[in-house]
mmCIF file of N, CA and C in Angstrom:
data_model
loop_
_atom_site.group_PDB
_atom_site.id
_atom_site.type_symbol
_atom_site.label_atom_id
_atom_site.label_comp_id
_atom_site.label_asym_id
_atom_site.label_seq_id
_atom_site.Cartn_x
_atom_site.Cartn_y
_atom_site.Cartn_z
ATOM 1 N N ARG A 1482 4.864 10.097 14.350
ATOM 2 C CA ARG A 1482 5.490 9.307 13.766
ATOM 3 C C ARG A 1482 5.996 10.435 12.221
ATOM 4 N N ARG A 1483 5.191 11.451 12.141
ATOM 5 C CA ARG A 1483 6.138 12.502 10.938
ATOM 6 C C ARG A 1483 7.112 12.889 11.612
ATOM 7 N N GLN A 1484 7.128 13.262 13.175
ATOM 8 C CA GLN A 1484 8.500 14.079 13.521
ATOM 9 C C GLN A 1484 9.616 12.970 13.981
ATOM 10 N N ALA A 1485 9.116 11.830 13.703
ATOM 11 C CA ALA A 1485 10.338 10.483 13.994
ATOM 12 C C ALA A 1485 10.728 10.726 12.578
ATOM 13 N N VAL A 1486 10.301 10.685 11.430
ATOM 14 C CA VAL A 1486 10.891 10.774 10.207
ATOM 15 C C VAL A 1486 11.966 11.757 9.964
ATOM 16 N N GLU A 1487 11.172 13.002 10.326
ATOM 17 C CA GLU A 1487 12.104 14.140 10.126
ATOM 18 C C GLU A 1487 13.441 14.470 10.713
ATOM 19 N N VAL A 1488 13.277 13.486 12.445
ATOM 20 C CA VAL A 1488 14.587 13.583 13.179
ATOM 21 C C VAL A 1488 15.032 12.671 12.224
ATOM 22 N N LEU A 1489 14.717 11.378 11.807
ATOM 23 C CA LEU A 1489 15.300 10.394 11.348
ATOM 24 C C LEU A 1489 16.266 11.064 9.915
ATOM 25 N N GLY A 1490 16.146 12.380 9.498
ATOM 26 C CA GLY A 1490 16.666 12.724 8.211
ATOM 27 C C GLY A 1490 17.801 13.456 8.392
ATOM 28 N N SER A 1491 17.918 13.785 10.061
ATOM 29 C CA SER A 1491 19.203 14.218 10.011
ATOM 30 C C SER A 1491 20.308 13.165 10.626
ATOM 31 N N ILE A 1492 19.962 12.325 10.855
ATOM 32 C CA ILE A 1492 20.902 11.421 11.378
ATOM 33 C C ILE A 1492 21.323 10.480 9.657
ATOM 34 N N PRO A 1493 22.539 10.161 9.450
ATOM 35 C CA PRO A 1493 23.315 9.540 8.251
ATOM 36 C C PRO A 1493 23.198 8.262 8.501
ATOM 37 N N GLY A 1494 23.270 7.456 7.530
ATOM 38 C CA GLY A 1494 23.122 5.894 7.411
ATOM 39 C C GLY A 1494 22.159 5.198 6.887
ATOM 40 N N THR A 1495 22.291 3.699 6.636
ATOM 41 C CA THR A 1495 21.337 3.253 6.085
ATOM 42 C C THR A 1495 20.401 2.631 7.431
ATOM 43 N N ALA A 1496 20.693 2.693 8.556
ATOM 44 C CA ALA A 1496 19.376 2.060 9.390
ATOM 45 C C ALA A 1496 18.618 3.284 9.584
ATOM 46 N N SER A 1497 18.967 4.554 9.249
ATOM 47 C CA SER A 1497 17.556 5.599 9.369
ATOM 48 C C SER A 1497 17.134 5.470 8.309
ATOM 49 N N ALA A 1498 17.790 5.008 7.082
ATOM 50 C CA ALA A 1498 16.873 5.035 5.653
ATOM 51 C C ALA A 1498 16.235 3.932 5.685
ATOM 52 N N ARG A 1499 16.220 2.459 6.225
ATOM 53 C CA ARG A 1499 15.494 1.715 6.486
ATOM 54 C C ARG A 1499 14.375 1.966 7.245
ATOM 55 N N SER A 1500 14.748 2.430 8.444
ATOM 56 C CA SER A 1500 13.638 3.004 9.270
ATOM 57 C C SER A 1500 12.422 3.880 8.559
ATOM 58 N N VAL A 1501 13.099 4.875 7.975
ATOM 59 C CA VAL A 1501 11.858 5.660 6.973
ATOM 60 C C VAL A 1501 11.351 5.034 5.997
ATOM 61 N N ALA A 1502 11.987 3.800 4.995
ATOM 62 C CA ALA A 1502 11.198 3.411 4.180
ATOM 63 C C ALA A 1502 9.975 2.316 4.821
ATOM 64 N N GLY A 1503 10.106 2.066 5.655
ATOM 65 C CA GLY A 1503 9.011 1.571 6.168
ATOM 66 C C GLY A 1503 8.049 2.412 6.378
ATOM 67 N N ARG A 1504 8.405 3.618 6.377
ATOM 68 C CA ARG A 1504 6.970 4.734 6.652
ATOM 69 C C ARG A 1504 6.426 5.158 5.462
ATOM 70 N N LEU A 1505 6.614 4.845 4.037
ATOM 71 C CA LEU A 1505 6.272 4.719 3.034
ATOM 72 C C LEU A 1505 4.945 4.679 2.590
ATOM 73 N N ARG A 1506 4.545 3.720 3.102
ATOM 74 C CA ARG A 1506 3.044 3.371 3.075
ATOM 75 C C ARG A 1506 2.348 3.758 4.186
ATOM 76 N N ASP A 1507 2.572 4.405 5.436
ATOM 77 C CA ASP A 1507 1.678 4.821 6.665
ATOM 78 C C ASP A 1507 0.740 5.262 5.766
ATOM 79 N N PRO A 1508 -0.238 5.170 6.923
ATOM 80 C CA PRO A 1508 -1.804 5.148 6.619
ATOM 81 C C PRO A 1508 -2.033 7.281 6.716
ATOM 82 N N ASP A 1509 -1.249 7.716 7.348
ATOM 83 C CA ASP A 1509 -1.354 9.312 7.435
ATOM 84 C C ASP A 1509 -0.421 9.666 6.184
ATOM 85 N N PRO A 1510 -0.890 10.926 4.988
ATOM 86 C CA PRO A 1510 -0.193 11.076 4.081
ATOM 87 C C PRO A 1510 0.608 12.043 4.906
ATOM 88 N N GLU A 1511 0.991 12.486 5.839
ATOM 89 C CA GLU A 1511 1.815 13.705 6.144
ATOM 90 C C GLU A 1511 2.887 12.635 6.570
ATOM 91 N N VAL A 1512 2.812 11.535 7.074
ATOM 92 C CA VAL A 1512 4.255 10.730 7.377
ATOM 93 C C VAL A 1512 4.552 10.370 5.762
ATOM 94 N N ARG A 1513 3.721 10.047 5.214
ATOM 95 C CA ARG A 1513 4.444 9.453 3.572
ATOM 96 C C ARG A 1513 4.923 10.808 3.428
ATOM 97 N N MET A 1514 4.682 11.995 3.043
ATOM 98 C CA MET A 1514 5.150 12.766 2.508
ATOM 99 C C MET A 1514 6.381 13.055 3.076
ATOM 100 N N ALA A 1515 6.505 13.130 4.442
ATOM 101 C CA ALA A 1515 7.855 13.456 4.794
ATOM 102 C C ALA A 1515 8.812 12.660 4.587
ATOM 103 N N SER A 1516 8.175 11.077 4.386
ATOM 104 C CA SER A 1516 9.191 9.996 3.801
ATOM 105 C C SER A 1516 9.694 10.183 2.667
ATOM 106 N N TYR A 1517 8.584 10.388 1.877
ATOM 107 C CA TYR A 1517 9.275 10.809 0.183
ATOM 108 C C TYR A 1517 10.463 11.821 0.395
ATOM 109 N N ARG A 1518 9.939 13.238 1.045
ATOM 110 C CA ARG A 1518 11.309 13.983 1.094
ATOM 111 C C ARG A 1518 12.481 13.554 1.515
ATOM 112 N N PHE A 1519 12.344 12.551 2.540
ATOM 113 C CA PHE A 1519 13.555 12.023 3.073
ATOM 114 C C PHE A 1519 14.462 11.315 1.796
ATOM 115 N N PHE A 1520 13.732 11.176 0.995
ATOM 116 C CA PHE A 1520 14.520 10.261 -0.070
ATOM 117 C C PHE A 1520 14.556 10.920 -1.160
ATOM 118 N N LEU A 1521 14.199 12.528 -1.541
ATOM 119 C CA LEU A 1521 14.212 12.953 -2.278
ATOM 120 C C LEU A 1521 15.662 13.066 -2.686
ATOM 121 N N ASN A 1522 16.524 13.670 -2.143
ATOM 122 C CA ASN A 1522 17.703 13.538 -2.470
ATOM 123 C C ASN A 1522 18.866 12.768 -1.844
ATOM 124 N N ARG A 1523 18.607 11.524 -1.396
ATOM 125 C CA ARG A 1523 19.268 10.788 -0.641
ATOM 126 C C ARG A 1523 19.136 9.627 -1.076
ATOM 127 N N PRO A 1524 20.199 9.162 -1.965
ATOM 128 C CA PRO A 1524 20.275 7.992 -2.183
ATOM 129 C C PRO A 1524 20.272 6.473 -1.294
ATOM 130 N N TYR A 1525 19.561 5.465 -1.721
ATOM 131 C CA TYR A 1525 19.269 4.841 -1.052
ATOM 132 C C TYR A 1525 18.945 3.485 -2.242
ATOM 133 N N ARG A 1526 19.991 2.508 -2.058
ATOM 134 C CA ARG A 1526 19.665 1.368 -2.775
ATOM 135 C C ARG A 1526 18.524 0.434 -2.590
ATOM 136 N N GLY A 1527 17.726 0.510 -3.557
ATOM 137 C CA GLY A 1527 16.388 -0.489 -3.659
ATOM 138 C C GLY A 1527 15.317 0.653 -3.296
ATOM 139 N N ILE A 1528 15.151 2.043 -3.499
ATOM 140 C CA ILE A 1528 14.154 2.526 -2.885
ATOM 141 C C ILE A 1528 13.278 2.762 -3.982
ATOM 142 N N ALA A 1529 13.685 2.915 -5.206
ATOM 143 C CA ALA A 1529 13.176 2.904 -6.405
ATOM 144 C C ALA A 1529 12.231 1.568 -6.972
ATOM 145 N N LYS A 1530 12.678 0.843 -6.360
ATOM 146 C CA LYS A 1530 12.077 -0.560 -6.642
ATOM 147 C C LYS A 1530 10.567 -0.328 -5.239
ATOM 148 N N VAL A 1531 10.867 0.222 -4.477
ATOM 149 C CA VAL A 1531 10.006 0.364 -3.260
ATOM 150 C C VAL A 1531 8.637 1.614 -3.897
ATOM 151 N N LEU A 1532 9.185 2.333 -4.507
ATOM 152 C CA LEU A 1532 8.395 3.465 -4.463
ATOM 153 C C LEU A 1532 7.580 2.974 -5.891
ATOM 154 N N ARG A 1533 8.339 2.062 -6.971
ATOM 155 C CA ARG A 1533 7.585 1.780 -7.948
ATOM 156 C C ARG A 1533 6.826 0.645 -7.743
ATOM 157 N N SER A 1534 6.373 -0.033 -6.789
ATOM 158 C CA SER A 1534 5.697 -0.823 -5.987
ATOM 159 C C SER A 1534 4.168 0.123 -5.477
ATOM 160 N N ILE A 1535 4.802 1.090 -4.726
ATOM 161 C CA ILE A 1535 4.070 1.950 -4.149
ATOM 162 C C ILE A 1535 2.570 2.477 -5.378
ATOM 163 N N LEU A 1536 3.559 3.092 -6.493
ATOM 164 C CA LEU A 1536 2.482 3.563 -7.430
ATOM 165 C C LEU A 1536 1.607 2.601 -8.498
ATOM 166 N N SER A 1537 2.232 1.208 -8.287
ATOM 167 C CA SER A 1537 1.139 0.468 -8.748
ATOM 168 C C SER A 1537 0.381 0.053 -7.732
ATOM 169 N N GLU A 1538 0.869 -0.056 -6.703
ATOM 170 C CA GLU A 1538 -0.804 -0.795 -6.073
ATOM 171 C C GLU A 1538 -1.628 0.277 -5.490
ATOM 172 N N THR A 1539 -1.031 1.173 -5.456
ATOM 173 C CA THR A 1539 -2.061 2.569 -4.947
ATOM 174 C C THR A 1539 -2.592 3.077 -5.794
ATOM 175 N N ASP A 1540 -4.021 3.615 -5.584
ATOM 176 C CA ASP A 1540 -5.195 4.197 -6.273
ATOM 177 C C ASP A 1540 -4.538 5.625 -6.537
ATOM 178 N N LEU A 1541 -3.570 5.716 -7.248
ATOM 179 C CA LEU A 1541 -2.877 7.390 -7.314
ATOM 180 C C LEU A 1541 -4.261 8.717 -7.341
ATOM 181 N N GLU A 1542 -5.041 7.981 -8.016
ATOM 182 C CA GLU A 1542 -6.212 9.252 -7.879
ATOM 183 C C GLU A 1542 -6.844 9.790 -6.250
ATOM 184 N N SER A 1543 -6.816 8.726 -5.242
ATOM 185 C CA SER A 1543 -6.994 9.126 -4.148
ATOM 186 C C SER A 1543 -6.054 10.067 -3.374
ATOM 187 N N LEU A 1544 -5.050 9.808 -3.801
ATOM 188 C CA LEU A 1544 -3.906 10.987 -3.201
ATOM 189 C C LEU A 1544 -4.061 12.172 -3.716
ATOM 190 N N SER A 1545 -3.820 13.089 -2.525
ATOM 191 C CA SER A 1545 -3.762 14.488 -3.170
ATOM 192 C C SER A 1545 -3.100 14.905 -4.259
ATOM 193 N N LEU A 1546 -3.268 15.774 -4.921
ATOM 194 C CA LEU A 1546 -2.419 16.372 -5.702
ATOM 195 C C LEU A 1546 -0.741 16.351 -5.294
ATOM 196 N N SER A 1547 -0.893 17.306 -3.828
ATOM 197 C CA SER A 1547 0.614 17.286 -3.394
ATOM 198 C C SER A 1547 1.485 16.083 -3.200
ATOM 199 N N GLU A 1548 0.847 14.803 -2.466
ATOM 200 C CA GLU A 1548 1.291 13.958 -2.555
ATOM 201 C C GLU A 1548 2.039 13.245 -3.936
ATOM 202 N N ARG A 1549 0.743 13.215 -4.820
ATOM 203 C CA ARG A 1549 0.991 12.459 -5.925
ATOM 204 C C ARG A 1549 2.484 13.155 -6.548
ATOM 205 N N LYS A 1550 2.631 14.592 -6.481
ATOM 206 C CA LYS A 1550 3.679 15.298 -7.337
ATOM 207 C C LYS A 1550 4.882 14.900 -6.489
ATOM 208 N N LEU A 1551 5.386 14.921 -5.390
ATOM 209 C CA LEU A 1551 5.890 14.498 -4.454
ATOM 210 C C LEU A 1551 6.201 13.049 -4.992
ATOM 211 N N LEU A 1552 5.467 12.149 -4.678
ATOM 212 C CA LEU A 1552 5.703 10.763 -5.195
ATOM 213 C C LEU A 1552 6.324 10.598 -6.373
ATOM 214 N N PHE A 1553 5.971 10.747 -7.225
ATOM 215 C CA PHE A 1553 6.304 10.826 -8.472
ATOM 216 C C PHE A 1553 7.975 11.609 -8.908
ATOM 217 N N THR A 1554 8.014 12.704 -8.218
ATOM 218 C CA THR A 1554 9.511 13.453 -8.188
ATOM 219 C C THR A 1554 10.098 12.330 -7.678
ATOM 220 N N VAL A 1555 9.980 11.955 -6.657
ATOM 221 C CA VAL A 1555 10.765 11.332 -5.536
ATOM 222 C C VAL A 1555 11.449 10.039 -6.653
ATOM 223 N N TYR A 1556 10.150 9.203 -6.860
ATOM 224 C CA TYR A 1556 10.444 8.258 -7.999
ATOM 225 C C TYR A 1556 11.082 8.540 -9.050
ATOM 226 N N GLY A 1557 11.307 9.762 -9.709
ATOM 227 C CA GLY A 1557 11.981 10.133 -11.161
ATOM 228 C C GLY A 1557 13.350 10.076 -10.495
ATOM 229 N N ALA A 1558 13.680 10.672 -9.455
ATOM 230 C CA ALA A 1558 14.916 11.036 -8.729
ATOM 231 C C ALA A 1558 15.850 9.529 -8.540
ATOM 232 N N ALA A 1559 14.915 8.450 -7.960
ATOM 233 C CA ALA A 1559 15.196 7.441 -7.358
ATOM 234 C C ALA A 1559 15.802 6.508 -8.431
ATOM 235 N N ALA A 1560 14.584 6.530 -9.171
ATOM 236 C CA ALA A 1560 14.541 5.166 -10.795
ATOM 237 C C ALA A 1560 15.940 5.684 -11.716
ATOM 238 N N GLY A 1561 15.741 6.952 -11.803
ATOM 239 C CA GLY A 1561 16.733 7.436 -13.095
ATOM 240 C C GLY A 1561 16.163 7.006 -14.593
ATOM 241 N N SER A 1562 16.948 6.470 -15.487
ATOM 242 C CA SER A 1562 16.810 6.600 -16.482
ATOM 243 C C SER A 1562 15.832 4.705 -16.850
ATOM 244 N N GLU A 1563 16.529 4.206 -15.955
ATOM 245 C CA GLU A 1563 15.383 3.107 -15.321
ATOM 246 C C GLU A 1563 14.015 3.016 -15.518
ATOM 247 N N GLY A 1564 13.368 4.139 -15.056
ATOM 248 C CA GLY A 1564 12.110 4.852 -14.748
ATOM 249 C C GLY A 1564 11.532 5.422 -16.228
ATOM 250 N N ALA A 1565 12.440 5.962 -16.641
ATOM 251 C CA ALA A 1565 11.880 6.587 -17.998
ATOM 252 C C ALA A 1565 10.712 6.011 -18.446
ATOM 253 N N PRO A 1566 10.788 4.792 -19.587
ATOM 254 C CA PRO A 1566 9.763 4.404 -19.957
ATOM 255 C C PRO A 1566 8.360 4.356 -19.803
ATOM 256 N N GLU A 1567 8.116 4.085 -18.213
ATOM 257 C CA GLU A 1567 6.998 3.858 -17.476
ATOM 258 C C GLU A 1567 6.517 5.172 -17.474
ATOM 259 N N LEU A 1568 7.416 6.235 -17.179
ATOM 260 C CA LEU A 1568 6.773 7.450 -16.754
ATOM 261 C C LEU A 1568 6.438 8.259 -18.193
ATOM 262 N N ALA A 1569 7.278 7.834 -19.004
ATOM 263 C CA ALA A 1569 6.629 8.372 -20.466
ATOM 264 C C ALA A 1569 5.331 7.875 -21.186
ATOM 265 N N ALA A 1570 5.300 6.566 -20.922
ATOM 266 C CA ALA A 1570 4.042 5.886 -21.196
ATOM 267 C C ALA A 1570 2.879 7.083 -20.544
ATOM 268 N N ALA A 1571 2.911 6.758 -18.951
ATOM 269 C CA ALA A 1571 1.995 7.846 -18.286
ATOM 270 C C ALA A 1571 2.111 9.282 -18.735
ATOM 271 N N LEU A 1572 2.784 9.886 -19.246
ATOM 272 C CA LEU A 1572 2.669 11.156 -19.351
ATOM 273 C C LEU A 1572 2.210 11.372 -20.980
ATOM 274 N N ALA A 1573 2.124 9.947 -21.655
ATOM 275 C CA ALA A 1573 1.417 9.967 -23.061
ATOM 276 C C ALA A 1573 0.242 9.551 -22.979
ATOM 277 N N GLY A 1574 -0.354 8.974 -21.901
ATOM 278 C CA GLY A 1574 -1.731 9.087 -21.475
ATOM 279 C C GLY A 1574 -2.308 7.394 -21.823
ATOM 280 N N ARG A 1575 -0.931 6.704 -22.078
ATOM 281 C CA ARG A 1575 -1.334 5.194 -21.988
ATOM 282 C C ARG A 1575 -1.263 4.544 -20.708
ATOM 283 N N ARG A 1576 -1.715 3.240 -20.801
ATOM 284 C CA ARG A 1576 -1.541 2.637 -19.676
ATOM 285 C C ARG A 1576 -0.347 2.638 -18.534
ATOM 286 N N ALA A 1577 -0.379 3.067 -17.525
ATOM 287 C CA ALA A 1577 1.203 3.211 -16.656
ATOM 288 C C ALA A 1577 0.736 2.760 -15.315
ATOM 289 N N PHE A 1578 1.764 2.194 -14.636
ATOM 290 C CA PHE A 1578 1.750 1.780 -13.249
ATOM 291 C C PHE A 1578 0.710 1.057 -12.786
ATOM 292 N N GLU A 1579 0.019 0.039 -13.794
ATOM 293 C CA GLU A 1579 -1.616 -0.863 -13.540
ATOM 294 C C GLU A 1579 -2.421 0.049 -13.609
ATOM 295 N N GLN A 1580 -2.801 1.331 -14.189
ATOM 296 C CA GLN A 1580 -4.115 2.352 -14.217
ATOM 297 C C GLN A 1580 -3.775 3.115 -15.290
ATOM 298 N N ARG A 1581 -4.836 3.670 -15.635
ATOM 299 C CA ARG A 1581 -5.025 5.035 -16.342
ATOM 300 C C ARG A 1581 -5.238 6.033 -15.319
ATOM 301 N N LEU A 1582 -4.445 6.568 -15.856
ATOM 302 C CA LEU A 1582 -4.187 8.140 -15.155
ATOM 303 C C LEU A 1582 -4.394 9.649 -15.474
ATOM 304 N N SER A 1583 -5.074 10.260 -14.636
ATOM 305 C CA SER A 1583 -5.601 11.485 -14.530
ATOM 306 C C SER A 1583 -4.945 12.377 -15.676
ATOM 307 N N SER A 1584 -5.239 13.422 -16.133
ATOM 308 C CA SER A 1584 -4.167 14.659 -16.523
ATOM 309 C C SER A 1584 -3.548 15.611 -15.318
ATOM 310 N N GLU A 1585 -4.071 15.252 -13.906
ATOM 311 C CA GLU A 1585 -2.937 15.787 -13.119
ATOM 312 C C GLU A 1585 -2.160 14.976 -12.766
ATOM 313 N N THR A 1586 -2.108 14.019 -12.615
ATOM 314 C CA THR A 1586 -1.253 12.412 -12.356
ATOM 315 C C THR A 1586 -0.193 12.123 -13.610
ATOM 316 N N ARG A 1587 -1.247 12.755 -15.089
ATOM 317 C CA ARG A 1587 0.147 12.799 -15.913
ATOM 318 C C ARG A 1587 1.108 13.590 -16.042
ATOM 319 N N GLY A 1588 0.642 15.228 -15.087
ATOM 320 C CA GLY A 1588 1.675 15.917 -15.104
ATOM 321 C C GLY A 1588 2.692 15.992 -14.024
ATOM 322 N N CYS A 1589 2.357 15.235 -12.880
ATOM 323 C CA CYS A 1589 3.277 14.684 -12.351
ATOM 324 C C CYS A 1589 4.230 13.743 -13.048
ATOM 325 N N ALA A 1590 3.693 12.927 -13.787
ATOM 326 C CA ALA A 1590 4.975 12.077 -14.550
ATOM 327 C C ALA A 1590 5.605 13.010 -15.034
ATOM 328 N N ALA A 1591 5.574 14.288 -16.138
ATOM 329 C CA ALA A 1591 6.128 15.452 -16.196
ATOM 330 C C ALA A 1591 7.324 15.574 -15.395
ATOM 331 N N LEU A 1592 6.899 16.046 -13.963
ATOM 332 C CA LEU A 1592 7.575 16.391 -12.884
ATOM 333 C C LEU A 1592 9.021 15.186 -12.924
ATOM 334 N N ALA A 1593 8.231 13.896 -12.497
ATOM 335 C CA ALA A 1593 9.339 13.215 -12.801
ATOM 336 C C ALA A 1593 10.123 12.878 -13.682
ATOM 337 N N LEU A 1594 10.063 12.996 -15.180
ATOM 338 C CA LEU A 1594 10.840 12.965 -16.242
ATOM 339 C C LEU A 1594 11.574 14.148 -16.123
ATOM 340 N N ALA A 1595 11.461 15.257 -15.512
ATOM 341 C CA ALA A 1595 12.185 16.525 -15.395
ATOM 342 C C ALA A 1595 13.294 15.846 -14.621
ATOM 343 N N ARG A 1596 13.166 15.017 -13.512
ATOM 344 C CA ARG A 1596 14.430 14.680 -12.711
ATOM 345 C C ARG A 1596 15.484 13.419 -13.474
ATOM 346 N N ILE A 1597 14.808 12.889 -14.323
ATOM 347 C CA ILE A 1597 15.798 12.359 -14.817
ATOM 348 C C ILE A 1597 16.467 12.747 -16.178
ATOM 349 N N ARG A 1598 15.996 13.565 -17.050
ATOM 350 C CA ARG A 1598 16.894 14.122 -17.768
ATOM 351 C C ARG A 1598 17.528 13.502 -18.834
ATOM 352 N N GLY A 1599 17.178 12.337 -18.955
ATOM 353 C CA GLY A 1599 17.916 11.213 -20.393
ATOM 354 C C GLY A 1599 17.340 11.505 -21.541
ATOM 355 N N PRO A 1600 17.805 10.966 -22.557
ATOM 356 C CA PRO A 1600 16.867 11.162 -23.899
ATOM 357 C C PRO A 1600 15.663 11.085 -23.928
ATOM 358 N N LEU A 1601 15.041 9.596 -23.456
ATOM 359 C CA LEU A 1601 13.951 9.087 -23.209
ATOM 360 C C LEU A 1601 12.820 10.447 -22.758
ATOM 361 N N ALA A 1602 13.393 10.720 -21.701
ATOM 362 C CA ALA A 1602 12.860 11.862 -20.726
ATOM 363 C C ALA A 1602 12.416 13.219 -21.614
ATOM 364 N N ARG A 1603 13.488 13.391 -22.305
ATOM 365 C CA ARG A 1603 13.714 14.692 -23.265
ATOM 366 C C ARG A 1603 12.259 14.310 -24.118
ATOM 367 N N ILE A 1604 12.605 13.466 -24.919
ATOM 368 C CA ILE A 1604 11.510 13.268 -25.888
ATOM 369 C C ILE A 1604 10.090 13.179 -25.571
ATOM 370 N N ALA A 1605 10.067 12.603 -24.536
ATOM 371 C CA ALA A 1605 8.477 12.145 -23.769
ATOM 372 C C ALA A 1605 8.016 13.664 -23.623
ATOM 373 N N LEU A 1606 9.100 14.401 -22.856
ATOM 374 C CA LEU A 1606 8.649 15.896 -22.195
ATOM 375 C C LEU A 1606 8.246 16.618 -23.808
ATOM 376 N N SER A 1607 9.121 16.600 -24.834
ATOM 377 C CA SER A 1607 8.610 17.316 -26.081
ATOM 378 C C SER A 1607 7.591 17.047 -26.913
ATOM 379 N N ASP A 1608 7.415 15.669 -26.483
ATOM 380 C CA ASP A 1608 5.894 15.104 -27.332
ATOM 381 C C ASP A 1608 4.723 15.606 -26.739
ATOM 382 N N ALA A 1609 4.796 15.525 -25.347
ATOM 383 C CA ALA A 1609 3.946 16.100 -24.358
ATOM 384 C C ALA A 1609 3.900 17.590 -24.699
ATOM 385 N N ARG A 1610 4.797 18.574 -25.204
ATOM 386 C CA ARG A 1610 4.008 20.028 -25.541
ATOM 387 C C ARG A 1610 3.064 20.114 -26.361
ATOM 388 N N SER A 1611 2.566 18.827 -27.173
ATOM 389 C CA SER A 1611 1.417 19.125 -28.544
ATOM 390 C C SER A 1611 0.652 18.753 -27.870
ATOM 391 N N SER A 1612 0.271 17.963 -26.644
ATOM 392 C CA SER A 1612 -0.616 17.332 -26.194
ATOM 393 C C SER A 1612 -1.995 17.997 -26.394
ATOM 394 N N GLN A 1613 -3.061 17.534 -26.590
ATOM 395 C CA GLN A 1613 -4.622 18.133 -26.670
ATOM 396 C C GLN A 1613 -5.076 18.656 -24.979
ATOM 397 N N ASP A 1614 -4.288 17.932 -24.257
ATOM 398 C CA ASP A 1614 -4.375 18.034 -22.891
ATOM 399 C C ASP A 1614 -4.065 19.346 -22.394
ATOM 400 N N PRO A 1615 -4.513 20.510 -21.753
ATOM 401 C CA PRO A 1615 -3.650 21.669 -21.231
ATOM 402 C C PRO A 1615 -2.882 21.459 -20.172
ATOM 403 N N VAL A 1616 -3.324 20.299 -19.323
ATOM 404 C CA VAL A 1616 -2.335 20.272 -17.936
ATOM 405 C C VAL A 1616 -1.344 19.752 -18.431
ATOM 406 N N VAL A 1617 -1.286 18.432 -19.095
ATOM 407 C CA VAL A 1617 -0.454 17.833 -19.393
ATOM 408 C C VAL A 1617 0.906 18.594 -20.375
ATOM 409 N N ARG A 1618 0.534 19.576 -21.367
ATOM 410 C CA ARG A 1618 1.031 20.385 -22.088
ATOM 411 C C ARG A 1618 1.671 21.428 -21.433
ATOM 412 N N ASN A 1619 1.143 22.141 -20.420
ATOM 413 C CA ASN A 1619 1.811 22.625 -19.313
ATOM 414 C C ASN A 1619 3.021 22.127 -18.398
ATOM 415 N N ALA A 1620 2.177 21.095 -18.022
ATOM 416 C CA ALA A 1620 3.537 20.462 -17.014
ATOM 417 C C ALA A 1620 4.598 20.142 -17.866
ATOM 418 N N ALA A 1621 4.447 19.517 -19.234
ATOM 419 C CA ALA A 1621 5.329 19.408 -19.866
ATOM 420 C C ALA A 1621 6.666 20.609 -20.162
ATOM 421 N N ARG A 1622 5.942 21.379 -20.580
ATOM 422 C CA ARG A 1622 6.651 22.657 -20.785
ATOM 423 C C ARG A 1622 7.199 23.462 -19.659
ATOM 424 N N ILE A 1623 7.104 23.224 -18.432
ATOM 425 C CA ILE A 1623 7.468 23.521 -16.938
ATOM 426 C C ILE A 1623 8.601 22.762 -17.181
ATOM 427 N N ALA A 1624 8.422 21.249 -16.940
ATOM 428 C CA ALA A 1624 9.726 20.326 -17.016
ATOM 429 C C ALA A 1624 10.850 20.612 -18.207
ATOM 430 N N LEU A 1625 10.493 20.773 -19.130
ATOM 431 C CA LEU A 1625 11.333 21.076 -19.985
ATOM 432 C C LEU A 1625 12.303 22.563 -19.579
ATOM 433 N N GLN A 1626 11.743 23.412 -19.234
ATOM 434 C CA GLN A 1626 12.296 24.565 -18.700
ATOM 435 C C GLN A 1626 12.881 24.560 -17.954
ATOM 436 N N GLY A 1627 12.997 23.526 -16.882
ATOM 437 C CA GLY A 1627 13.531 23.066 -15.699
ATOM 438 C C GLY A 1627 13.191 23.938 -14.677
ATOM 439 N N ASP A 1628 11.638 24.362 -14.401
ATOM 440 C CA ASP A 1628 11.174 25.067 -13.338
ATOM 441 C C ASP A 1628 10.864 24.144 -12.183
ATOM 442 N N VAL A 1629 10.994 22.966 -12.014
ATOM 443 C CA VAL A 1629 10.309 22.172 -11.118
ATOM 444 C C VAL A 1629 11.742 22.283 -9.927
#
């Protein structure tokens, strides 16, 4: 299934994107991650809503850190400024995506905000630089430097 997603990545058009979107909830993390990568730099109408749903319905702490980073990064790229308020809340440690998030997951929100680069994203990242949590503080610093 992972290889099928990778092959679909070389095929332009909405049919391949629709097919890969169906793999975003695959039980195999490697398939899900290949599917996230597919959408990282490929606009597809409605994918932000699907990713938002996944972020809300999944126990994010049960995912590997690599998968969380990729999921948040793709969501930030797809959602743009519309996703900034909830990502900013996540980074600040408030309840977001219908759950409380760990330091590492809050750091993933910083990576997503780095993809947005709007005023709210920049303010949230700047505020997070003074966080008591070193993981969050470092993630915000890296995101502001553009090293993501």
